[in-house]
C-alpha cells in the first residue's frame, strides 16, 4: 500500500489524525499509507457546540435521523474533538455485560461509572467527558436513565437513534424532560459543495438571493451543473464520500442500493404486524410522484384501501425519517397546521438521490434513464418529480413542516387550484410552485394569490433558470430553495 493515496473523510471539523492535520495536508498517522485529508463538514456540528456551551450539563441531547445519515460518526467526532475523553455505548451491538450493567446496577452511580470506565478502558473526567448512547432506541431503558444521569451532573450525554418515536420504543418508559432534540438530515446542497471543496458558492447564492439579482449565465450554468450532481448523488454521507472518491455514478448507485436494502430490512424487523402495508406505501412512492397532482392515492395499492388502514404505515416511514410527508392545508387563511387535512398527503423520499435509485430499483444502473436525463437537463414532465422532491427535502432541512394546497372544483374552474408547497414567513403564507425551465403558465398560483391576497407574502416559482421577476412573482433557480 506504500504510496497509495486514499481520502480521509471527516464529518466535522479537524482531522482524525492525532496531529489535527488541516484540509489538504498529508496525514502521517498511518505510516504505511499517505492519506489526503478532506473534511466532510456538517452544519449540525455548530449546533452540538451550542448545546454543550449553553446546556452545560443541564440537559442531554437526543439526535434523531434516518439510518446511514451520519449520526454516530458526527457525535463520535464531537466527543474526540471537544472533550478530554468519551465513551460510546452502541446499543445496536452491545455486550451482555453492559446490558446487565444498565439493567441492574444504576442505583449506585459511583460503581456504575467505574464499571463503565473499566469496560471501555477510558477514564472519565468530571465535566470534561461525554457519554454517548448510540442507537438508544434499541434499549429504551437507557433513555429513561437520562433523567438521573443529568441530575447527577458529572458528565455530558448525547443519545442518537432512528425510529425513536415509534410506540414500541417509548412503551413502558418515562420520557425524560431533560432532553434537547436535534434532527440530522442528509447533506444539504451547501454541505455537498463543501465536500466538493467549494467553500464560496453557497455564500454567493445567498448574497444574490438577498439582493434578488441573477448570478449571470456562466455562473448559473456552473451552479446548476453542481446541483444536478447533487440530485443524482443525494445527501447520504456514504454516497457523497463514494462520489468524492470516484466521480463514478454507478459506484454511488451501488451504495444507495445498499441503503435502500437496509431500509427494507428495517421495515421487516421493526414494522412487525404492519410490514406489508409499509412496504406497499414505500414501494409506491416513485409511481405516486410521477402523477400530475402527486397526492398519494391508496386506491393504486388496493381498490378497497382506506386511509385509516394505512395511516400507521405513513407515520412509520415519517418517524423513521425515510420519507417527508406533506399535508393539504385546506384553508391557509386560518393557518397551515390548523387547517391540515392529514388524510390527503403527498409522500416524498427523505433523500432525492435515494429516490432516483429507488425508481429503477428493479433494473441495473445502466438502464436508469434518470441519470442521463438529469445530467443533460432533459427532464420530462413526469420526471419533474425529482425537482419537487428536492424542494421538499430542502424545505424540510430548513425546518419547515410541509404543506400544499389542493382544491378540486370541476363545476367552477376558478376555484380549482394546486399549489406545490406552502410555507410561512413573517406571519404570511408563502406559496411555492416548482416548474420546469420552459413552463408556460401559472394559473393556479394566480388564482391562489387573488383568493388569499390579504394573507400572502411573496410568491415564488422555483425552476431551472436564473433569478427574475415576472408578473409580480419572483422566479428563483431551484438551488435557491436553500435560502427559504
Short mmCIF file of C-alpha atoms in Angstrom, two decimals, residues 117-467:
data_model
loop_
_atom_site.label_atom_id
_atom_site.label_comp_id
_atom_site.label_asym_id
_atom_site.label_seq_id
_atom_site.Cartn_x
_atom_site.Cartn_y
_atom_site.Cartn_z
CA UNK A 117 -14.96 3.19 32.51
CA UNK A 118 -13.19 -0.11 33.17
CA UNK A 119 -15.10 -1.99 30.47
CA UNK A 120 -14.29 0.55 27.74
CA UNK A 121 -10.80 1.27 29.06
CA UNK A 122 -11.36 5.03 29.19
CA UNK A 123 -11.04 7.40 32.10
CA UNK A 124 -13.95 9.71 32.87
CA UNK A 125 -13.24 13.29 33.99
CA UNK A 126 -15.66 15.47 35.92
CA UNK A 127 -17.47 17.84 33.49
CA UNK A 128 -14.89 17.04 30.80
CA UNK A 129 -16.17 13.70 29.49
CA UNK A 130 -19.00 12.73 27.15
CA UNK A 131 -21.03 9.52 27.26
CA UNK A 132 -22.83 8.61 24.02
CA UNK A 133 -25.83 6.29 23.91
CA UNK A 134 -25.78 5.23 20.25
CA UNK A 135 -28.88 3.61 18.72
CA UNK A 136 -30.66 4.21 22.00
CA UNK A 137 -33.98 3.05 20.55
CA UNK A 138 -32.63 -0.49 20.83
CA UNK A 139 -32.60 -0.16 24.63
CA UNK A 140 -35.24 2.37 25.77
CA UNK A 141 -34.41 1.91 29.47
CA UNK A 142 -31.11 3.70 28.86
CA UNK A 143 -33.07 6.69 27.64
CA UNK A 144 -35.19 6.67 30.77
CA UNK A 145 -31.98 6.69 32.85
CA UNK A 146 -31.03 10.08 31.35
CA UNK A 147 -33.14 11.90 33.96
CA UNK A 148 -30.96 10.60 36.78
CA UNK A 149 -27.66 10.90 34.92
CA UNK A 150 -28.29 14.57 34.11
CA UNK A 151 -29.31 15.22 37.70
CA UNK A 152 -26.05 13.59 38.82
CA UNK A 153 -24.24 16.20 36.72
CA UNK A 154 -20.82 14.61 36.32
CA UNK A 155 -20.71 14.21 32.55
CA UNK A 156 -22.43 15.24 29.32
CA UNK A 157 -24.73 12.86 27.43
CA UNK A 158 -25.72 12.55 23.79
CA UNK A 159 -28.23 9.99 22.52
CA UNK A 160 -28.61 9.01 18.88
CA UNK A 161 -31.24 6.90 17.24
CA UNK A 162 -33.59 6.07 14.43
CA UNK A 163 -37.24 5.14 14.91
CA UNK A 164 -37.09 6.97 18.25
CA UNK A 165 -40.74 7.99 18.20
CA UNK A 166 -42.22 4.59 17.40
CA UNK A 167 -44.65 3.46 20.09
CA UNK A 168 -42.71 0.28 20.77
CA UNK A 169 -39.59 2.32 21.54
CA UNK A 170 -41.25 4.52 24.16
CA UNK A 171 -43.61 1.97 25.63
CA UNK A 172 -43.30 1.42 29.38
CA UNK A 173 -40.64 4.13 29.88
CA UNK A 174 -40.84 7.66 31.22
CA UNK A 175 -39.60 10.07 28.54
CA UNK A 176 -37.03 12.33 30.22
CA UNK A 177 -37.82 16.02 30.19
CA UNK A 178 -34.08 16.70 30.43
CA UNK A 179 -33.59 16.15 26.68
CA UNK A 180 -32.88 18.69 23.97
CA UNK A 181 -33.65 17.47 20.46
CA UNK A 182 -31.90 17.83 17.10
CA UNK A 183 -32.65 16.23 13.76
CA UNK A 184 -29.88 15.19 11.37
CA UNK A 185 -30.87 15.16 7.71
CA UNK A 186 -28.91 14.14 4.60
CA UNK A 187 -26.26 16.61 3.48
CA UNK A 188 -27.82 19.73 2.02
CA UNK A 189 -26.56 21.39 -1.16
CA UNK A 190 -24.14 23.64 0.71
CA UNK A 191 -22.63 20.69 2.59
CA UNK A 192 -22.34 18.85 -0.72
CA UNK A 193 -20.46 21.81 -2.20
CA UNK A 194 -18.14 21.79 0.80
CA UNK A 195 -17.44 18.11 0.16
CA UNK A 196 -16.57 19.05 -3.42
CA UNK A 197 -14.07 21.56 -1.93
CA UNK A 198 -16.20 24.55 -2.93
CA UNK A 199 -16.31 26.90 0.05
CA UNK A 200 -17.59 30.04 -1.69
CA UNK A 201 -20.53 29.29 -4.00
CA UNK A 202 -23.21 28.88 -1.32
CA UNK A 203 -22.37 32.28 0.18
CA UNK A 204 -22.71 33.88 -3.26
CA UNK A 205 -26.07 32.15 -3.81
CA UNK A 206 -27.33 33.67 -0.55
CA UNK A 207 -25.98 37.09 -1.49
CA UNK A 208 -27.78 37.00 -4.86
CA UNK A 209 -30.97 35.79 -3.19
CA UNK A 210 -30.95 38.63 -0.68
CA UNK A 211 -30.29 41.21 -3.41
CA UNK A 212 -32.69 39.49 -5.84
CA UNK A 213 -30.15 39.62 -8.63
CA UNK A 214 -29.25 36.88 -11.13
CA UNK A 215 -25.97 35.03 -10.91
CA UNK A 216 -25.37 35.53 -14.62
CA UNK A 217 -25.33 32.90 -17.40
CA UNK A 218 -21.89 31.39 -16.79
CA UNK A 219 -22.13 31.09 -13.03
CA UNK A 220 -25.75 29.92 -13.08
CA UNK A 221 -24.80 27.20 -15.57
CA UNK A 222 -21.95 26.11 -13.30
CA UNK A 223 -24.13 26.01 -10.18
CA UNK A 224 -26.90 24.11 -11.97
CA UNK A 225 -24.31 21.56 -13.10
CA UNK A 226 -23.21 21.11 -9.48
CA UNK A 227 -26.84 20.92 -8.38
CA UNK A 228 -27.58 18.16 -10.89
CA UNK A 229 -24.70 16.15 -9.46
CA UNK A 230 -26.19 16.71 -6.01
CA UNK A 231 -29.57 15.44 -7.23
CA UNK A 232 -28.01 12.25 -8.55
CA UNK A 233 -25.71 11.54 -5.63
CA UNK A 234 -28.07 12.70 -2.89
CA UNK A 235 -27.00 13.63 0.60
CA UNK A 236 -26.37 10.31 2.33
CA UNK A 237 -22.78 10.57 3.63
CA UNK A 238 -21.62 7.22 2.24
CA UNK A 239 -22.90 8.14 -1.22
CA UNK A 240 -21.21 11.56 -1.09
CA UNK A 241 -17.94 10.02 0.06
CA UNK A 242 -18.05 7.50 -2.77
CA UNK A 243 -18.69 10.24 -5.33
CA UNK A 244 -15.86 12.42 -3.99
CA UNK A 245 -13.52 9.43 -4.18
CA UNK A 246 -14.53 8.11 -7.60
CA UNK A 247 -16.75 10.59 -9.52
CA UNK A 248 -18.49 7.37 -10.60
CA UNK A 249 -22.30 7.44 -10.53
CA UNK A 250 -22.52 3.67 -10.88
CA UNK A 251 -20.39 3.18 -7.76
CA UNK A 252 -22.61 5.70 -5.97
CA UNK A 253 -25.72 3.83 -7.13
CA UNK A 254 -24.41 0.64 -5.53
CA UNK A 255 -24.04 2.48 -2.20
CA UNK A 256 -27.58 3.84 -2.44
CA UNK A 257 -28.97 0.39 -3.23
CA UNK A 258 -27.37 -0.94 -0.06
CA UNK A 259 -29.02 1.83 1.97
CA UNK A 260 -32.42 1.08 0.40
CA UNK A 261 -31.98 -2.62 1.20
CA UNK A 262 -31.15 -1.63 4.78
CA UNK A 263 -34.39 0.36 4.98
CA UNK A 264 -36.31 -2.64 3.73
CA UNK A 265 -34.64 -4.82 6.34
CA UNK A 266 -35.67 -2.29 8.99
CA UNK A 267 -39.27 -2.41 7.79
CA UNK A 268 -39.24 -6.20 8.05
CA UNK A 269 -37.68 -6.07 11.51
CA UNK A 270 -39.39 -3.13 13.19
CA UNK A 271 -42.77 -2.70 11.45
CA UNK A 272 -43.90 -6.01 12.84
CA UNK A 273 -47.50 -6.83 12.01
CA UNK A 274 -47.71 -3.91 9.61
CA UNK A 275 -44.79 -4.55 7.30
CA UNK A 276 -46.83 -5.46 4.21
CA UNK A 277 -48.61 -2.10 4.26
CA UNK A 278 -45.41 -0.18 4.97
CA UNK A 279 -43.72 -1.93 2.03
CA UNK A 280 -46.70 -1.12 -0.20
CA UNK A 281 -46.56 2.59 0.67
CA UNK A 282 -42.77 2.73 0.40
CA UNK A 283 -42.57 0.92 -2.93
CA UNK A 284 -45.36 3.07 -4.37
CA UNK A 285 -43.65 6.43 -3.79
CA UNK A 286 -42.00 6.82 -7.23
CA UNK A 287 -45.19 5.96 -9.10
CA UNK A 288 -47.23 8.36 -6.96
CA UNK A 289 -44.80 11.21 -7.56
CA UNK A 290 -44.97 10.77 -11.34
CA UNK A 291 -48.65 11.70 -11.24
CA UNK A 292 -49.54 15.27 -12.13
CA UNK A 293 -51.07 16.11 -8.75
CA UNK A 294 -48.70 13.84 -6.82
CA UNK A 295 -51.19 13.22 -3.99
CA UNK A 296 -50.82 9.69 -2.69
CA UNK A 297 -53.78 7.62 -3.89
CA UNK A 298 -54.20 4.49 -1.84
CA UNK A 299 -56.55 3.06 -4.46
CA UNK A 300 -53.47 2.39 -6.61
CA UNK A 301 -52.26 -0.03 -3.91
CA UNK A 302 -55.63 -1.71 -3.46
CA UNK A 303 -59.07 -0.57 -4.57
CA UNK A 304 -60.51 -1.16 -1.11
CA UNK A 305 -57.64 0.59 0.70
CA UNK A 306 -58.70 3.24 3.23
CA UNK A 307 -56.62 5.95 4.90
CA UNK A 308 -57.39 4.66 8.40
CA UNK A 309 -55.86 1.31 7.50
CA UNK A 310 -52.63 2.82 6.13
CA UNK A 311 -52.17 5.80 8.47
CA UNK A 312 -49.70 3.90 10.66
CA UNK A 313 -47.65 2.97 7.57
CA UNK A 314 -47.18 6.61 6.54
CA UNK A 315 -46.42 7.53 10.14
CA UNK A 316 -43.87 4.72 10.46
CA UNK A 317 -41.96 5.90 7.40
CA UNK A 318 -42.17 9.51 8.54
CA UNK A 319 -40.96 8.74 12.05
CA UNK A 320 -38.11 6.70 10.60
CA UNK A 321 -37.27 9.88 8.62
CA UNK A 322 -37.19 7.81 5.45
CA UNK A 323 -39.92 9.96 3.88
CA UNK A 324 -41.19 13.52 4.18
CA UNK A 325 -44.96 13.66 4.44
CA UNK A 326 -46.65 16.77 3.04
CA UNK A 327 -50.27 17.57 4.01
CA UNK A 328 -53.06 19.51 2.34
CA UNK A 329 -53.78 22.79 4.13
CA UNK A 330 -57.40 23.34 3.15
CA UNK A 331 -57.69 26.93 4.41
CA UNK A 332 -54.31 28.70 4.55
CA UNK A 333 -56.08 31.84 5.70
CA UNK A 334 -56.56 30.39 9.18
CA UNK A 335 -53.14 28.73 9.45
CA UNK A 336 -51.39 25.86 7.72
CA UNK A 337 -51.40 23.41 10.62
CA UNK A 338 -54.86 24.39 11.83
CA UNK A 339 -56.47 23.50 8.50
CA UNK A 340 -54.29 20.49 7.64
CA UNK A 341 -56.13 17.52 6.16
CA UNK A 342 -53.99 14.62 7.32
CA UNK A 343 -55.93 12.19 5.13
CA UNK A 344 -54.69 13.96 1.98
CA UNK A 345 -50.95 13.91 1.59
CA UNK A 346 -48.00 13.75 -0.71
CA UNK A 347 -45.15 11.46 0.25
CA UNK A 348 -41.60 12.42 -0.74
CA UNK A 349 -38.42 10.46 -0.20
CA UNK A 350 -36.21 11.94 2.51
CA UNK A 351 -33.24 11.85 0.13
CA UNK A 352 -33.61 12.59 -3.58
CA UNK A 353 -30.57 10.53 -4.53
CA UNK A 354 -32.27 7.51 -2.97
CA UNK A 355 -35.47 8.29 -4.91
CA UNK A 356 -33.56 8.21 -8.20
CA UNK A 357 -32.17 4.78 -7.37
CA UNK A 358 -35.47 3.52 -5.95
CA UNK A 359 -37.30 4.46 -9.16
CA UNK A 360 -35.25 1.92 -11.12
CA UNK A 361 -34.55 -0.48 -8.25
CA UNK A 362 -35.65 -3.49 -10.30
CA UNK A 363 -33.24 -2.67 -13.13
CA UNK A 364 -29.45 -2.26 -13.34
CA UNK A 365 -27.82 1.16 -13.16
CA UNK A 366 -27.20 1.30 -16.93
CA UNK A 367 -30.97 1.27 -17.53
CA UNK A 368 -31.72 4.14 -15.13
CA UNK A 369 -32.71 6.89 -17.55
CA UNK A 370 -32.94 9.48 -14.80
CA UNK A 371 -29.16 9.79 -14.53
CA UNK A 372 -28.88 10.70 -18.18
CA UNK A 373 -31.96 12.96 -18.17
CA UNK A 374 -30.75 14.97 -15.16
CA UNK A 375 -27.15 15.28 -16.32
CA UNK A 376 -28.19 16.62 -19.72
CA UNK A 377 -31.10 18.73 -18.42
CA UNK A 378 -33.72 16.70 -20.25
CA UNK A 379 -36.26 16.01 -17.53
CA UNK A 380 -39.72 15.42 -18.97
CA UNK A 381 -42.95 16.29 -17.15
CA UNK A 382 -43.17 13.01 -15.25
CA UNK A 383 -39.54 13.19 -14.23
CA UNK A 384 -40.23 16.64 -12.78
CA UNK A 385 -40.97 14.72 -9.59
CA UNK A 386 -37.23 14.91 -8.94
CA UNK A 387 -37.28 18.70 -8.67
CA UNK A 388 -40.35 18.64 -6.44
CA UNK A 389 -38.77 16.01 -4.19
CA UNK A 390 -35.56 18.02 -3.77
CA UNK A 391 -37.57 21.14 -2.91
CA UNK A 392 -39.42 19.15 -0.23
CA UNK A 393 -36.08 17.85 1.08
CA UNK A 394 -34.52 21.31 1.22
CA UNK A 395 -37.55 22.90 2.91
CA UNK A 396 -37.62 20.13 5.49
CA UNK A 397 -33.89 20.59 6.16
CA UNK A 398 -34.58 24.30 6.78
CA UNK A 399 -37.06 23.41 9.49
CA UNK A 400 -40.32 23.85 7.57
CA UNK A 401 -43.20 21.46 8.05
CA UNK A 402 -44.53 20.50 4.63
CA UNK A 403 -47.94 21.64 3.38
CA UNK A 404 -49.55 22.10 -0.02
CA UNK A 405 -52.88 23.45 -1.23
CA UNK A 406 -55.30 21.44 -3.33
CA UNK A 407 -58.88 22.28 -4.16
CA UNK A 408 -60.83 20.44 -6.84
CA UNK A 409 -63.91 22.10 -8.32
CA UNK A 410 -64.93 20.79 -11.75
CA UNK A 411 -68.06 23.00 -11.79
CA UNK A 412 -66.39 26.31 -11.00
CA UNK A 413 -62.98 26.08 -12.60
CA UNK A 414 -61.89 29.34 -11.00
CA UNK A 415 -61.83 27.51 -7.66
CA UNK A 416 -59.70 24.61 -8.93
CA UNK A 417 -56.12 25.08 -7.65
CA UNK A 418 -52.97 23.12 -6.97
CA UNK A 419 -50.06 24.79 -5.16
CA UNK A 420 -47.00 22.59 -4.65
CA UNK A 421 -45.85 23.95 -1.27
CA UNK A 422 -46.87 26.49 1.34
CA UNK A 423 -44.54 27.90 3.97
CA UNK A 424 -44.84 30.81 6.37
CA UNK A 425 -42.52 33.79 6.59
CA UNK A 426 -43.07 36.86 8.76
CA UNK A 427 -46.58 35.62 9.65
CA UNK A 428 -47.51 35.48 5.96
CA UNK A 429 -48.31 32.48 3.77
CA UNK A 430 -45.74 31.99 1.00
CA UNK A 431 -46.84 29.83 -1.97
CA UNK A 432 -44.17 27.92 -3.90
CA UNK A 433 -44.59 26.37 -7.33
CA UNK A 434 -41.99 24.04 -8.84
CA UNK A 435 -41.73 24.36 -12.62
CA UNK A 436 -39.55 23.24 -15.48
CA UNK A 437 -37.48 25.89 -17.21
CA UNK A 438 -39.88 26.01 -20.15
CA UNK A 439 -43.17 26.24 -18.30
CA UNK A 440 -45.86 28.37 -19.95
CA UNK A 441 -48.33 29.42 -17.26
CA UNK A 442 -49.00 29.59 -13.53
CA UNK A 443 -52.80 29.74 -13.44
CA UNK A 444 -53.16 28.08 -10.03
CA UNK A 445 -50.68 30.47 -8.45
CA UNK A 446 -52.51 33.46 -9.91
CA UNK A 447 -55.85 32.24 -8.55
CA UNK A 448 -54.34 31.47 -5.16
CA UNK A 449 -52.86 34.95 -4.90
CA UNK A 450 -56.22 36.52 -5.67
CA UNK A 451 -58.14 34.31 -3.24
CA UNK A 452 -55.77 34.78 -0.28
CA UNK A 453 -54.34 38.18 -1.18
CA UNK A 454 -54.52 39.57 2.37
CA UNK A 455 -52.66 36.60 3.89
CA UNK A 456 -49.96 36.18 1.26
CA UNK A 457 -46.41 37.44 1.41
CA UNK A 458 -44.13 36.90 -1.56
CA UNK A 459 -44.83 34.17 -4.10
CA UNK A 460 -42.09 32.11 -5.70
CA UNK A 461 -41.67 29.92 -8.74
CA UNK A 462 -38.71 27.55 -8.36
CA UNK A 463 -37.30 26.45 -11.69
CA UNK A 464 -34.08 25.75 -13.56
CA UNK A 465 -33.34 29.24 -14.89
CA UNK A 466 -31.78 32.31 -13.25
CA UNK A 467 -33.39 34.91 -11.00
#
